[in-house]
PDB file of C-alpha atoms in Angstrom:
ATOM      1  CA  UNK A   1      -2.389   0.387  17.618  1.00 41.00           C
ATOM      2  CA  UNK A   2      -5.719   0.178  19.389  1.00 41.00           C
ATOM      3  CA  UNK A   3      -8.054   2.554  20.840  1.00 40.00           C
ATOM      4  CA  UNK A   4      -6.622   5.930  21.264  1.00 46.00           C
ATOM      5  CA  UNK A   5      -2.828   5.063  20.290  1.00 53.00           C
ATOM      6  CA  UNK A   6      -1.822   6.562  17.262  1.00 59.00           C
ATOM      7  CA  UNK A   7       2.664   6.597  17.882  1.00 74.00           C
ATOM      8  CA  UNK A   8       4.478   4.033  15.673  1.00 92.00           C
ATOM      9  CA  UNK A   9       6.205   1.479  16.902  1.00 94.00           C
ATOM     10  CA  UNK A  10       9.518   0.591  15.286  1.00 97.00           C
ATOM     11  CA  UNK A  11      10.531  -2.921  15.517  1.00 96.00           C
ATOM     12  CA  UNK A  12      13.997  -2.066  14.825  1.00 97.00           C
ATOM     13  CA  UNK A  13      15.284   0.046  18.018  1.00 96.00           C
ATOM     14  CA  UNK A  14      18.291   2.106  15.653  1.00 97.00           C
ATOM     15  CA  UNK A  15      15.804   3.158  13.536  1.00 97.00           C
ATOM     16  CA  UNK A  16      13.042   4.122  16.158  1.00 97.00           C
ATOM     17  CA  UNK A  17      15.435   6.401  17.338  1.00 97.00           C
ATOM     18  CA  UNK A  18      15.786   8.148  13.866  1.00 96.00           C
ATOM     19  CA  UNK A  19      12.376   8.182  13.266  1.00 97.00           C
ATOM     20  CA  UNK A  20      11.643  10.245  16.620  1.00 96.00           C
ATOM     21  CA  UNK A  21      14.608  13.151  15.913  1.00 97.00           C
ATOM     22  CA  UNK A  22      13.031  13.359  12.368  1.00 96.00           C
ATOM     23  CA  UNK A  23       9.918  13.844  13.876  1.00 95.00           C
ATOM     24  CA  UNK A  24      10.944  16.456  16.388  1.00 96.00           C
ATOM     25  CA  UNK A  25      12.552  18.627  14.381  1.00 97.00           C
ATOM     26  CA  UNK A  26       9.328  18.121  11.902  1.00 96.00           C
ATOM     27  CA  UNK A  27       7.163  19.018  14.620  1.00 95.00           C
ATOM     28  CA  UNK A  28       8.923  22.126  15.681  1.00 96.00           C
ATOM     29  CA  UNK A  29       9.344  23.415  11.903  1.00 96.00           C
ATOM     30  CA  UNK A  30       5.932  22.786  11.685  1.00 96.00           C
ATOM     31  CA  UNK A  31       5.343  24.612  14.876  1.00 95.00           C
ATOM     32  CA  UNK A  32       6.496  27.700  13.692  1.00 96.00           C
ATOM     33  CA  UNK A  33       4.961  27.419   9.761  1.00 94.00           C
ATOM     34  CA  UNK A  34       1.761  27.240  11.664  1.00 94.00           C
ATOM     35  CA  UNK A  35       0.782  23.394  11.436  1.00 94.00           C
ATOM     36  CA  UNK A  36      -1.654  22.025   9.593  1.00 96.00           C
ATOM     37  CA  UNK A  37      -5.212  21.335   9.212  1.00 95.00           C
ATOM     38  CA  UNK A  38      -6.781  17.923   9.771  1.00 97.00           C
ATOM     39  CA  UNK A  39      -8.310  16.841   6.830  1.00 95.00           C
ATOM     40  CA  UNK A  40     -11.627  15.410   8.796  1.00 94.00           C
ATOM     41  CA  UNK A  41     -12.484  17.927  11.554  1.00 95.00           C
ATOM     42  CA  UNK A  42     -10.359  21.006  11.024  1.00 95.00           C
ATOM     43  CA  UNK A  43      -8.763  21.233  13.951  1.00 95.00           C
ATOM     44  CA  UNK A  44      -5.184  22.077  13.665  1.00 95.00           C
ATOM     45  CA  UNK A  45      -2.759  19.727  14.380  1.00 95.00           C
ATOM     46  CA  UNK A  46       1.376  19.634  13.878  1.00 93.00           C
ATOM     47  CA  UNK A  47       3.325  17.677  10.938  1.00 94.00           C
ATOM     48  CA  UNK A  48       0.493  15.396   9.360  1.00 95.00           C
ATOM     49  CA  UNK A  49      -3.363  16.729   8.130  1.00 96.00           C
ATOM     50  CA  UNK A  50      -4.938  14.711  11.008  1.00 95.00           C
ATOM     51  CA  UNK A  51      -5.571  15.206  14.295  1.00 94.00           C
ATOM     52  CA  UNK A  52      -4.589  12.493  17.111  1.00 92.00           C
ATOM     53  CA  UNK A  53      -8.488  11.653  17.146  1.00 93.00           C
ATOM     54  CA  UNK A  54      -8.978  11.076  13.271  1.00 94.00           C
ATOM     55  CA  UNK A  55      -4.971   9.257  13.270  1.00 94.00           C
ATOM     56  CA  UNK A  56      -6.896   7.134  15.906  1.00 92.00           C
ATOM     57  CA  UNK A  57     -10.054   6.998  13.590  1.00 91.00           C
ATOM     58  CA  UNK A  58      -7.732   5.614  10.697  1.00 92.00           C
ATOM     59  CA  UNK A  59      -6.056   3.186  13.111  1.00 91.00           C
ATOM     60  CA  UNK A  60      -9.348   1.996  14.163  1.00 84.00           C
ATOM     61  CA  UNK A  61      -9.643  -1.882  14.477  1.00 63.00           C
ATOM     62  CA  UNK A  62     -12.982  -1.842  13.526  1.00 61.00           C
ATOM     63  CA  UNK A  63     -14.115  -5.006  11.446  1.00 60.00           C
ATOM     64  CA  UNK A  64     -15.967  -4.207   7.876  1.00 66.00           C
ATOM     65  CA  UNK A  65     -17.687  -6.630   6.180  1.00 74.00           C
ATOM     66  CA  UNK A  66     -15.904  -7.141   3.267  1.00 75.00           C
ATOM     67  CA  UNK A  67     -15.507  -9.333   0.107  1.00 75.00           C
ATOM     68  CA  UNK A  68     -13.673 -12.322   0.692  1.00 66.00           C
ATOM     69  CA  UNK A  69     -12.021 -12.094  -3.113  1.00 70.00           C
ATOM     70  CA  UNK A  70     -11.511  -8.374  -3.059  1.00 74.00           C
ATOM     71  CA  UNK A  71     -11.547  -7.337   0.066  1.00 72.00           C
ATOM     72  CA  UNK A  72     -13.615  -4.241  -0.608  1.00 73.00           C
ATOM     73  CA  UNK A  73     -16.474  -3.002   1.399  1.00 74.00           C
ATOM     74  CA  UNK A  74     -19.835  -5.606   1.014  1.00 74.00           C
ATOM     75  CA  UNK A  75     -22.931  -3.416   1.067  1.00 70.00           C
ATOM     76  CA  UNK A  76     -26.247  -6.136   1.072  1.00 66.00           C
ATOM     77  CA  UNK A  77     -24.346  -8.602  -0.399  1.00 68.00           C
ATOM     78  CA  UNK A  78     -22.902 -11.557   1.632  1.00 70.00           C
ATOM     79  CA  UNK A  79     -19.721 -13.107   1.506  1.00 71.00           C
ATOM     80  CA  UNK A  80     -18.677 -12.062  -2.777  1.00 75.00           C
ATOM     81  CA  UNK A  81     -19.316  -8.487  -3.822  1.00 74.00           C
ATOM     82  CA  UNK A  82     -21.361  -8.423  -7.246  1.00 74.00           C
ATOM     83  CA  UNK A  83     -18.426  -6.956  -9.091  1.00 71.00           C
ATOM     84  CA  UNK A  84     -17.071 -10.214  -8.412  1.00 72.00           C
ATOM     85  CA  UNK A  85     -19.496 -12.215  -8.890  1.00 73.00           C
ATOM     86  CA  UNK A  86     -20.214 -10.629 -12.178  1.00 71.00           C
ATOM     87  CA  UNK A  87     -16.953 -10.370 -13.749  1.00 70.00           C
ATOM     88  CA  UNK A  88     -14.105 -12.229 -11.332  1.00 66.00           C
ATOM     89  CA  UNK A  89     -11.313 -10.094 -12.368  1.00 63.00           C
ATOM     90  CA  UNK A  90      -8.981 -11.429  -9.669  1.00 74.00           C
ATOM     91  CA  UNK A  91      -7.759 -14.866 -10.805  1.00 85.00           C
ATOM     92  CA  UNK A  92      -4.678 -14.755 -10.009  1.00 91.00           C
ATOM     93  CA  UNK A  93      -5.107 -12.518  -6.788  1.00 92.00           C
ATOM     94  CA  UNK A  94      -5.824 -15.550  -4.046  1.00 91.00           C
ATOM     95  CA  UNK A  95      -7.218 -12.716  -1.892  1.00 90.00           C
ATOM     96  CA  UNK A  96      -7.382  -8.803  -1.968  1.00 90.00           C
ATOM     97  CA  UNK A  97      -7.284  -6.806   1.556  1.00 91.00           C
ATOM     98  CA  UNK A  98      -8.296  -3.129   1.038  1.00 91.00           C
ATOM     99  CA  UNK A  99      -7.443  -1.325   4.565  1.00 92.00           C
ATOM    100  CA  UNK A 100     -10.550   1.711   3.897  1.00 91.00           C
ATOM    101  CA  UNK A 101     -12.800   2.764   1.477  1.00 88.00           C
ATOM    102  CA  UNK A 102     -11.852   5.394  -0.913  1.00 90.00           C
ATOM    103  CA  UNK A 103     -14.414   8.129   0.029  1.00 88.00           C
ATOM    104  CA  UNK A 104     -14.950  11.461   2.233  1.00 90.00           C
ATOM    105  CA  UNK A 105     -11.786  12.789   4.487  1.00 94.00           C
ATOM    106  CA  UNK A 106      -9.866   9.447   3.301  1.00 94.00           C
ATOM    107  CA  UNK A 107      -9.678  10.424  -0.113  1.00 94.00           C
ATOM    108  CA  UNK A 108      -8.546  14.017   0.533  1.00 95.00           C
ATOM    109  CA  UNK A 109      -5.684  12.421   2.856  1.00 96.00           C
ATOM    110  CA  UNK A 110      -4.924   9.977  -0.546  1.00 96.00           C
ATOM    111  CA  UNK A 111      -5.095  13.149  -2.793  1.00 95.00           C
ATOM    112  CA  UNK A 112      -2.850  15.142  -0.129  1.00 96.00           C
ATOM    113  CA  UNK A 113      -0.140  12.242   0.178  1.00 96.00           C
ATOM    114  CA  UNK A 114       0.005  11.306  -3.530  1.00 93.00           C
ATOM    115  CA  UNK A 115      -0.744  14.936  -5.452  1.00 92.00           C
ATOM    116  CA  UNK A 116       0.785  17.048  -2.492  1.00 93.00           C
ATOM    117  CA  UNK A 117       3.492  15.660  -1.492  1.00 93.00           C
ATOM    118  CA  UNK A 118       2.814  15.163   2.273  1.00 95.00           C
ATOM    119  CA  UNK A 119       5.162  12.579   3.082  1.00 95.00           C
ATOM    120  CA  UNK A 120       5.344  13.035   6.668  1.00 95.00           C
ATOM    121  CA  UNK A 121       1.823  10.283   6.398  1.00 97.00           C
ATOM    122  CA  UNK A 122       3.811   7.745   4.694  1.00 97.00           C
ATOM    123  CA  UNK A 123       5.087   6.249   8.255  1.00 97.00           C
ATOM    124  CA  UNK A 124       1.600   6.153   9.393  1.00 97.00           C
ATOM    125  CA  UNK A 125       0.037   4.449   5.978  1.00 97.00           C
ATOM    126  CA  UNK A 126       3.390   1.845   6.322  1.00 98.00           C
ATOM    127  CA  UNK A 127       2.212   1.150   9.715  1.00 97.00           C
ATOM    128  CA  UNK A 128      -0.782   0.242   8.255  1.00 96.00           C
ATOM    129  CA  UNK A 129       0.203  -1.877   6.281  1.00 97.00           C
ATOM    130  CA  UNK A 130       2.522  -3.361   8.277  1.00 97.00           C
ATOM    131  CA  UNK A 131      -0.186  -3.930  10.707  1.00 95.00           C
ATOM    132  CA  UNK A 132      -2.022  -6.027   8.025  1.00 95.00           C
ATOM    133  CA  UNK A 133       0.681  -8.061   6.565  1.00 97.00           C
ATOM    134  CA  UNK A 134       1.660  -9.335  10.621  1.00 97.00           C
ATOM    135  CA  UNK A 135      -1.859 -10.648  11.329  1.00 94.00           C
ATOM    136  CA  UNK A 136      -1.687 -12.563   8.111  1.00 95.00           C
ATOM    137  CA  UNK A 137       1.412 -13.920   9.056  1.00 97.00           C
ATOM    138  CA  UNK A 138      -0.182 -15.360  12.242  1.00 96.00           C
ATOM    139  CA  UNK A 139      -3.048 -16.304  10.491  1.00 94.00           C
ATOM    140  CA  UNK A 140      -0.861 -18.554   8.213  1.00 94.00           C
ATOM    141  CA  UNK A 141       2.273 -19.264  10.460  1.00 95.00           C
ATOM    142  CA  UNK A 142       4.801 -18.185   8.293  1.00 93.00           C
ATOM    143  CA  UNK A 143       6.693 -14.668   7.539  1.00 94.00           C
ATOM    144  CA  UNK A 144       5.712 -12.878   4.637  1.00 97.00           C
ATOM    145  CA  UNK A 145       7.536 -11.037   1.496  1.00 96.00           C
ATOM    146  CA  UNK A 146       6.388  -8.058   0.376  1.00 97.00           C
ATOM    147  CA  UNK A 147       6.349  -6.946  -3.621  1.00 97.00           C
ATOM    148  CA  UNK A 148       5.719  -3.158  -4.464  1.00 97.00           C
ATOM    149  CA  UNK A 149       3.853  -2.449  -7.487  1.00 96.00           C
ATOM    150  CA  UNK A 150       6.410  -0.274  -9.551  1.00 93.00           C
ATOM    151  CA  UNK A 151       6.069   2.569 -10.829  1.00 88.00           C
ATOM    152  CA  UNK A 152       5.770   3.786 -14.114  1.00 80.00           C
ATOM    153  CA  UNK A 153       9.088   5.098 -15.870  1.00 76.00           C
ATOM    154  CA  UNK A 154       9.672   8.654 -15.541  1.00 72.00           C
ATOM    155  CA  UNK A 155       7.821   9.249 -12.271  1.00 74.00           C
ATOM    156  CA  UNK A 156      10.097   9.672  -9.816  1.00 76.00           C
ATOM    157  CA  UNK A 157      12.125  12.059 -11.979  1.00 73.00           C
ATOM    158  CA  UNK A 158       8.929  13.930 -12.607  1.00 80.00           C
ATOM    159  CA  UNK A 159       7.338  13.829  -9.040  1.00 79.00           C
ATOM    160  CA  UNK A 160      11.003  13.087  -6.680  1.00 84.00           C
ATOM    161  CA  UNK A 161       9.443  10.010  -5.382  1.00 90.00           C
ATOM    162  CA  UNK A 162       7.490   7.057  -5.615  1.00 94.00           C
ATOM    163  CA  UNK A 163       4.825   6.556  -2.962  1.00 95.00           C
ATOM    164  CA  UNK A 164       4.872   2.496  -3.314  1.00 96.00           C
ATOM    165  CA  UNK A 165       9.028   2.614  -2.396  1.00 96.00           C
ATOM    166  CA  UNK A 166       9.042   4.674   0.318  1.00 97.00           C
ATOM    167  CA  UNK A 167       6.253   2.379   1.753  1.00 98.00           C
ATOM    168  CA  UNK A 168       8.905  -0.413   1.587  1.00 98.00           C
ATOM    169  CA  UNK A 169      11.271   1.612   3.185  1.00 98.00           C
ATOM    170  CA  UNK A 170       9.370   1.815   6.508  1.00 98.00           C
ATOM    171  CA  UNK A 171       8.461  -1.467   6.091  1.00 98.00           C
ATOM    172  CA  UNK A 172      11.774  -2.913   5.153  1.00 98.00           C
ATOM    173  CA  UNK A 173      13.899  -0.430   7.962  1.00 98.00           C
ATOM    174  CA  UNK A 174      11.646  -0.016  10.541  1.00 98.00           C
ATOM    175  CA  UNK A 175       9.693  -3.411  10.928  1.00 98.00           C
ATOM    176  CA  UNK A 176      12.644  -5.214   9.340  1.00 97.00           C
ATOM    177  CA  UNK A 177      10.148  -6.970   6.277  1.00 97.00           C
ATOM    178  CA  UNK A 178      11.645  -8.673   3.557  1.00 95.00           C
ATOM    179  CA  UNK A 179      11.362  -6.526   0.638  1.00 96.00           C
ATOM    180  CA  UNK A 180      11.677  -8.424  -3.061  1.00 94.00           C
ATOM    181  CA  UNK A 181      11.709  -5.801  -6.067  1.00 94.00           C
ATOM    182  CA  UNK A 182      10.812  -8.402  -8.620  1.00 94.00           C
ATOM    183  CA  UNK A 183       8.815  -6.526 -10.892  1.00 94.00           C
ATOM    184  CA  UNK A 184       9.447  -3.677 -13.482  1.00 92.00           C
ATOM    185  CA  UNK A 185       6.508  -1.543 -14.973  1.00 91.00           C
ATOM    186  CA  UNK A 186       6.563  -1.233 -19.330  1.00 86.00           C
ATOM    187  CA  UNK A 187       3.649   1.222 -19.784  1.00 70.00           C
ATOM    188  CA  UNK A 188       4.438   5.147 -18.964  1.00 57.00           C
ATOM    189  CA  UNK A 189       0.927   5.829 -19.192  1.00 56.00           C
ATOM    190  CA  UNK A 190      -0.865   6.710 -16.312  1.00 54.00           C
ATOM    191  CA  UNK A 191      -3.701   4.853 -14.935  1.00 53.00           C
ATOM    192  CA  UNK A 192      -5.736   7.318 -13.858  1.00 53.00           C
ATOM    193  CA  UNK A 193      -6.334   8.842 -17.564  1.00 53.00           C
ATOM    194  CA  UNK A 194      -7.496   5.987 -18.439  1.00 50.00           C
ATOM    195  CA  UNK A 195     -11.192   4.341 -18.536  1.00 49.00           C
ATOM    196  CA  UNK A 196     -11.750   1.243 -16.896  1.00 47.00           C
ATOM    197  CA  UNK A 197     -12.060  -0.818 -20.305  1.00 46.00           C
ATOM    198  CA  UNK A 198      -8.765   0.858 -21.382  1.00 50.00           C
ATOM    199  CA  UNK A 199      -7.399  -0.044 -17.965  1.00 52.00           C
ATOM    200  CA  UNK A 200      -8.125  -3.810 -17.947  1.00 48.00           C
ATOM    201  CA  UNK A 201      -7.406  -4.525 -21.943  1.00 50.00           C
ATOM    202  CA  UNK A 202      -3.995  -2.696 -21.405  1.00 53.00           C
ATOM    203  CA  UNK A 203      -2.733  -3.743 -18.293  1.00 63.00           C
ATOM    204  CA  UNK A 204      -1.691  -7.103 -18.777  1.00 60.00           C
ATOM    205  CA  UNK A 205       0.755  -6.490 -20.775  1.00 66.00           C
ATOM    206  CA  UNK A 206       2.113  -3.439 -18.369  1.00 84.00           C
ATOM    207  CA  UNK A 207       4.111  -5.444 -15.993  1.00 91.00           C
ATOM    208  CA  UNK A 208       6.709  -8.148 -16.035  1.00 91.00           C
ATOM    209  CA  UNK A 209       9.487 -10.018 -14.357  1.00 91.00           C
ATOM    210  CA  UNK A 210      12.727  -7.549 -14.373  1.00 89.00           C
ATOM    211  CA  UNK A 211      15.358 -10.538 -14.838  1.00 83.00           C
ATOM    212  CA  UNK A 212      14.000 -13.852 -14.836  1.00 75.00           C
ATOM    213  CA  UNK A 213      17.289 -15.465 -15.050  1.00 77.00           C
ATOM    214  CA  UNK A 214      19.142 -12.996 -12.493  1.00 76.00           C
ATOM    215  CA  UNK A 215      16.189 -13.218  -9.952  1.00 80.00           C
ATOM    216  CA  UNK A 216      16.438 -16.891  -9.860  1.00 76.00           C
ATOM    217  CA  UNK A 217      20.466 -16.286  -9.410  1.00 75.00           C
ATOM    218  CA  UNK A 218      19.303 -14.111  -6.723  1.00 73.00           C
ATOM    219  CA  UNK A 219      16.535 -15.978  -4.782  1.00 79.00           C
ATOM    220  CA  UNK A 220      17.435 -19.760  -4.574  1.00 74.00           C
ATOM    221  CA  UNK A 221      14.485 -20.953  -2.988  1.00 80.00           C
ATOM    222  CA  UNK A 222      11.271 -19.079  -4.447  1.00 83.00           C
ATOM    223  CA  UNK A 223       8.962 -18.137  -1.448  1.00 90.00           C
ATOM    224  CA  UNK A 224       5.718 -20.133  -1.767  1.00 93.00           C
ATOM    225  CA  UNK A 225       3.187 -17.136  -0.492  1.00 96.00           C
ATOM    226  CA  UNK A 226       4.492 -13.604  -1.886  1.00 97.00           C
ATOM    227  CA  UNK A 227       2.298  -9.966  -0.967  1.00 98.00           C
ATOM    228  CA  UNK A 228       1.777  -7.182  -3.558  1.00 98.00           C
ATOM    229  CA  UNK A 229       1.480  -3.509  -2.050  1.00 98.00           C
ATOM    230  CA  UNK A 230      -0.445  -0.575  -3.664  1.00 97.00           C
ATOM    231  CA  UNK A 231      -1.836   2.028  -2.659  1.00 96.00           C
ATOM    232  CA  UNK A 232      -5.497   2.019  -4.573  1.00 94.00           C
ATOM    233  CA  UNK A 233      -6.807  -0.667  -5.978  1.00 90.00           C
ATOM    234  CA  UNK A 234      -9.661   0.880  -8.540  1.00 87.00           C
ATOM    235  CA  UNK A 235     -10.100  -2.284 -10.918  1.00 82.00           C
ATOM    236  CA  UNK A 236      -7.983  -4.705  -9.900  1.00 86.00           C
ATOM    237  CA  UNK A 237      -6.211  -5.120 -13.396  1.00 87.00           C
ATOM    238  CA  UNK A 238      -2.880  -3.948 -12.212  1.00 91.00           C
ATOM    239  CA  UNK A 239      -2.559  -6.356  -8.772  1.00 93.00           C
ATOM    240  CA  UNK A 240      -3.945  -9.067 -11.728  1.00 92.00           C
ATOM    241  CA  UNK A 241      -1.350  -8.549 -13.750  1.00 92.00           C
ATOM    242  CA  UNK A 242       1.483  -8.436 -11.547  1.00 95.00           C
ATOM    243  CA  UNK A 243       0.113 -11.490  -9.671  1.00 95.00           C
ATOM    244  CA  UNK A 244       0.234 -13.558 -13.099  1.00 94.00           C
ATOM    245  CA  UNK A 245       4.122 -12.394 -13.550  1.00 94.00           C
ATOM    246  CA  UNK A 246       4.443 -14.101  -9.875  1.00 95.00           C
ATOM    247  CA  UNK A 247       3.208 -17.219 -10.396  1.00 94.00           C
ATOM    248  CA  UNK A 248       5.045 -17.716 -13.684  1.00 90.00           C
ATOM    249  CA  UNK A 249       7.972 -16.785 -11.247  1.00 90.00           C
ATOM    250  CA  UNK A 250       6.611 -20.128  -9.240  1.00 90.00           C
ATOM    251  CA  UNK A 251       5.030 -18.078  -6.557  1.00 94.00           C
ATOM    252  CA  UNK A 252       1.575 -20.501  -5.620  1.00 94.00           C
ATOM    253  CA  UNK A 253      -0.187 -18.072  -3.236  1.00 96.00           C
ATOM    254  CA  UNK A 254      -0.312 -13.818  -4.123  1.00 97.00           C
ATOM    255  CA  UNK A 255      -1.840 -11.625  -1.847  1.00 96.00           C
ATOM    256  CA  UNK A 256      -2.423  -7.983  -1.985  1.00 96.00           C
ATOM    257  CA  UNK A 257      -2.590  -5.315   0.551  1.00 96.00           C
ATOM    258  CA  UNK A 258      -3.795  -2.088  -0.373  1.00 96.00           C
ATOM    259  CA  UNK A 259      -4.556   1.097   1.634  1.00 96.00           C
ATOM    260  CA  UNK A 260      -7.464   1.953  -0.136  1.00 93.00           C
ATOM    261  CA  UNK A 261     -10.134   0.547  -2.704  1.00 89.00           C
ATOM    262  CA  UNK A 262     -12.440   2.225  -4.930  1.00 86.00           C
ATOM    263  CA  UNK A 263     -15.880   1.081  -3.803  1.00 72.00           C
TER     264      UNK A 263
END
């Protein structure tokens, strides 16, 4: 996905083939609704907010200079951000990537994805992803598991889905990743309502293990290097916490991956 390519491409042929008729019909529904609007430049565009320039924008390859523990954008600092160097509150996290910055036209598309409920972008943000997790699995020769971050109880029959799951689903049908659902969420409180202090003090607490004993039924062999997905990552306290629940599990390396960060 370089340059001006913005299609997805499917490792799994069957479901390539799905994802097209979806699309077409999408397209044509969409077609005769009137489109949409990109949510950079305006123009209007069929299916998803963004235009095939601004899909190309967000599939841009361009290198940021980021924090090596974080992963979020480094402004005049070099190599650590000084939210990390001041208060390190990934210890459990060996390394955050964030994929953009959570600012301008990016966080309308968040706001549109999340709050709207424009699901036709959550191919695009899996292919993201997806992109992501495969160069660190060259980086480090091995494949890679992927863990959602769950989602509090009670959301998906409030909102009809959860954005985290249907990530996995691309991910897990179309690209064929290994998808392990270890962790369950305790808090029903969202995040967002509260402050940051509130955020870190409660958190670890928030997640754990669903089954200890069944997962280990389950999984013989514990994979040494395991990957957390999120969308946001805003503190850090949630990837924290589930990261701790993983290495109790026996995990030795956690990475995250997360679509945007909170600069």
């Amino acid at each position: 996905m370089k340059g001006k390519r913005t299609s997805i491409v499917f490792e799994n042929r069957f479901f390539a083939l799905y994802f097209a008729a979806i699309s077409f019909v999408q397209n044509l529904v969409s077609l005769v609704l009137g489109g949409e609007k990109c949510l950079c430049c305006s123009r209007r565009t069929l299916r998803i907010p963004l235009c095939r320039n601004c899909l190309s924008e967000l599939f841009s390859s361009r290198e940021r200079e980021v924090c090596s523990h974080c992963g979020r954008a480094l402004i005049s600092e070099s190599g650590i951000c000084m939210h990390c160097r001041e208060n390190q509150p990934l210890q459990s996290i060996d390394c955050a990537f964030t994929l953009h910055s959570y600012q301008l036209w990016k966080k309308a598309l968040l706001f549109a994805w999340k709050m709207e409920g424009k699901r036709n972008l959550s191919a695009y943000f899996a292919a993201l992803l997806f992109r992501k997790l495969k160069a660190l699995e060259e980086e480090l020769g091995e494949p890679l598991c992927v863990v959602p971050v769950p989602p509090r109880s009670g959301k998906i029959r409030e909102k009809g889905w959860d954005q985290i799951e249907e990530l996995c689903f691309y991910l897990e049908k179309g690209w064929n990743v290994r998808i392990l659902r270890l962790l369950e969420r305790l808090s029903r409180v969202q995040q967002k309502k509260l402050d940051r202090v509130q955020r870190i003090e409660g958190i670890s607490s928030s997640y754990r293990l669903k089954n200890e004993r069944k997962l280990r039924r389950l999984i013989s062999n514990v994979p040494e290097t395991l990957v957390l997905a999120d969308d946001v990552m805003t503190t850090g306290s949630t990837l924290e916490a589930c990261a701790r629940e993983l290495k109790k599990f026996g995990v030795k390396r956690v990475f995250s991956i997360t679509l945007f960060s909170v600069d």
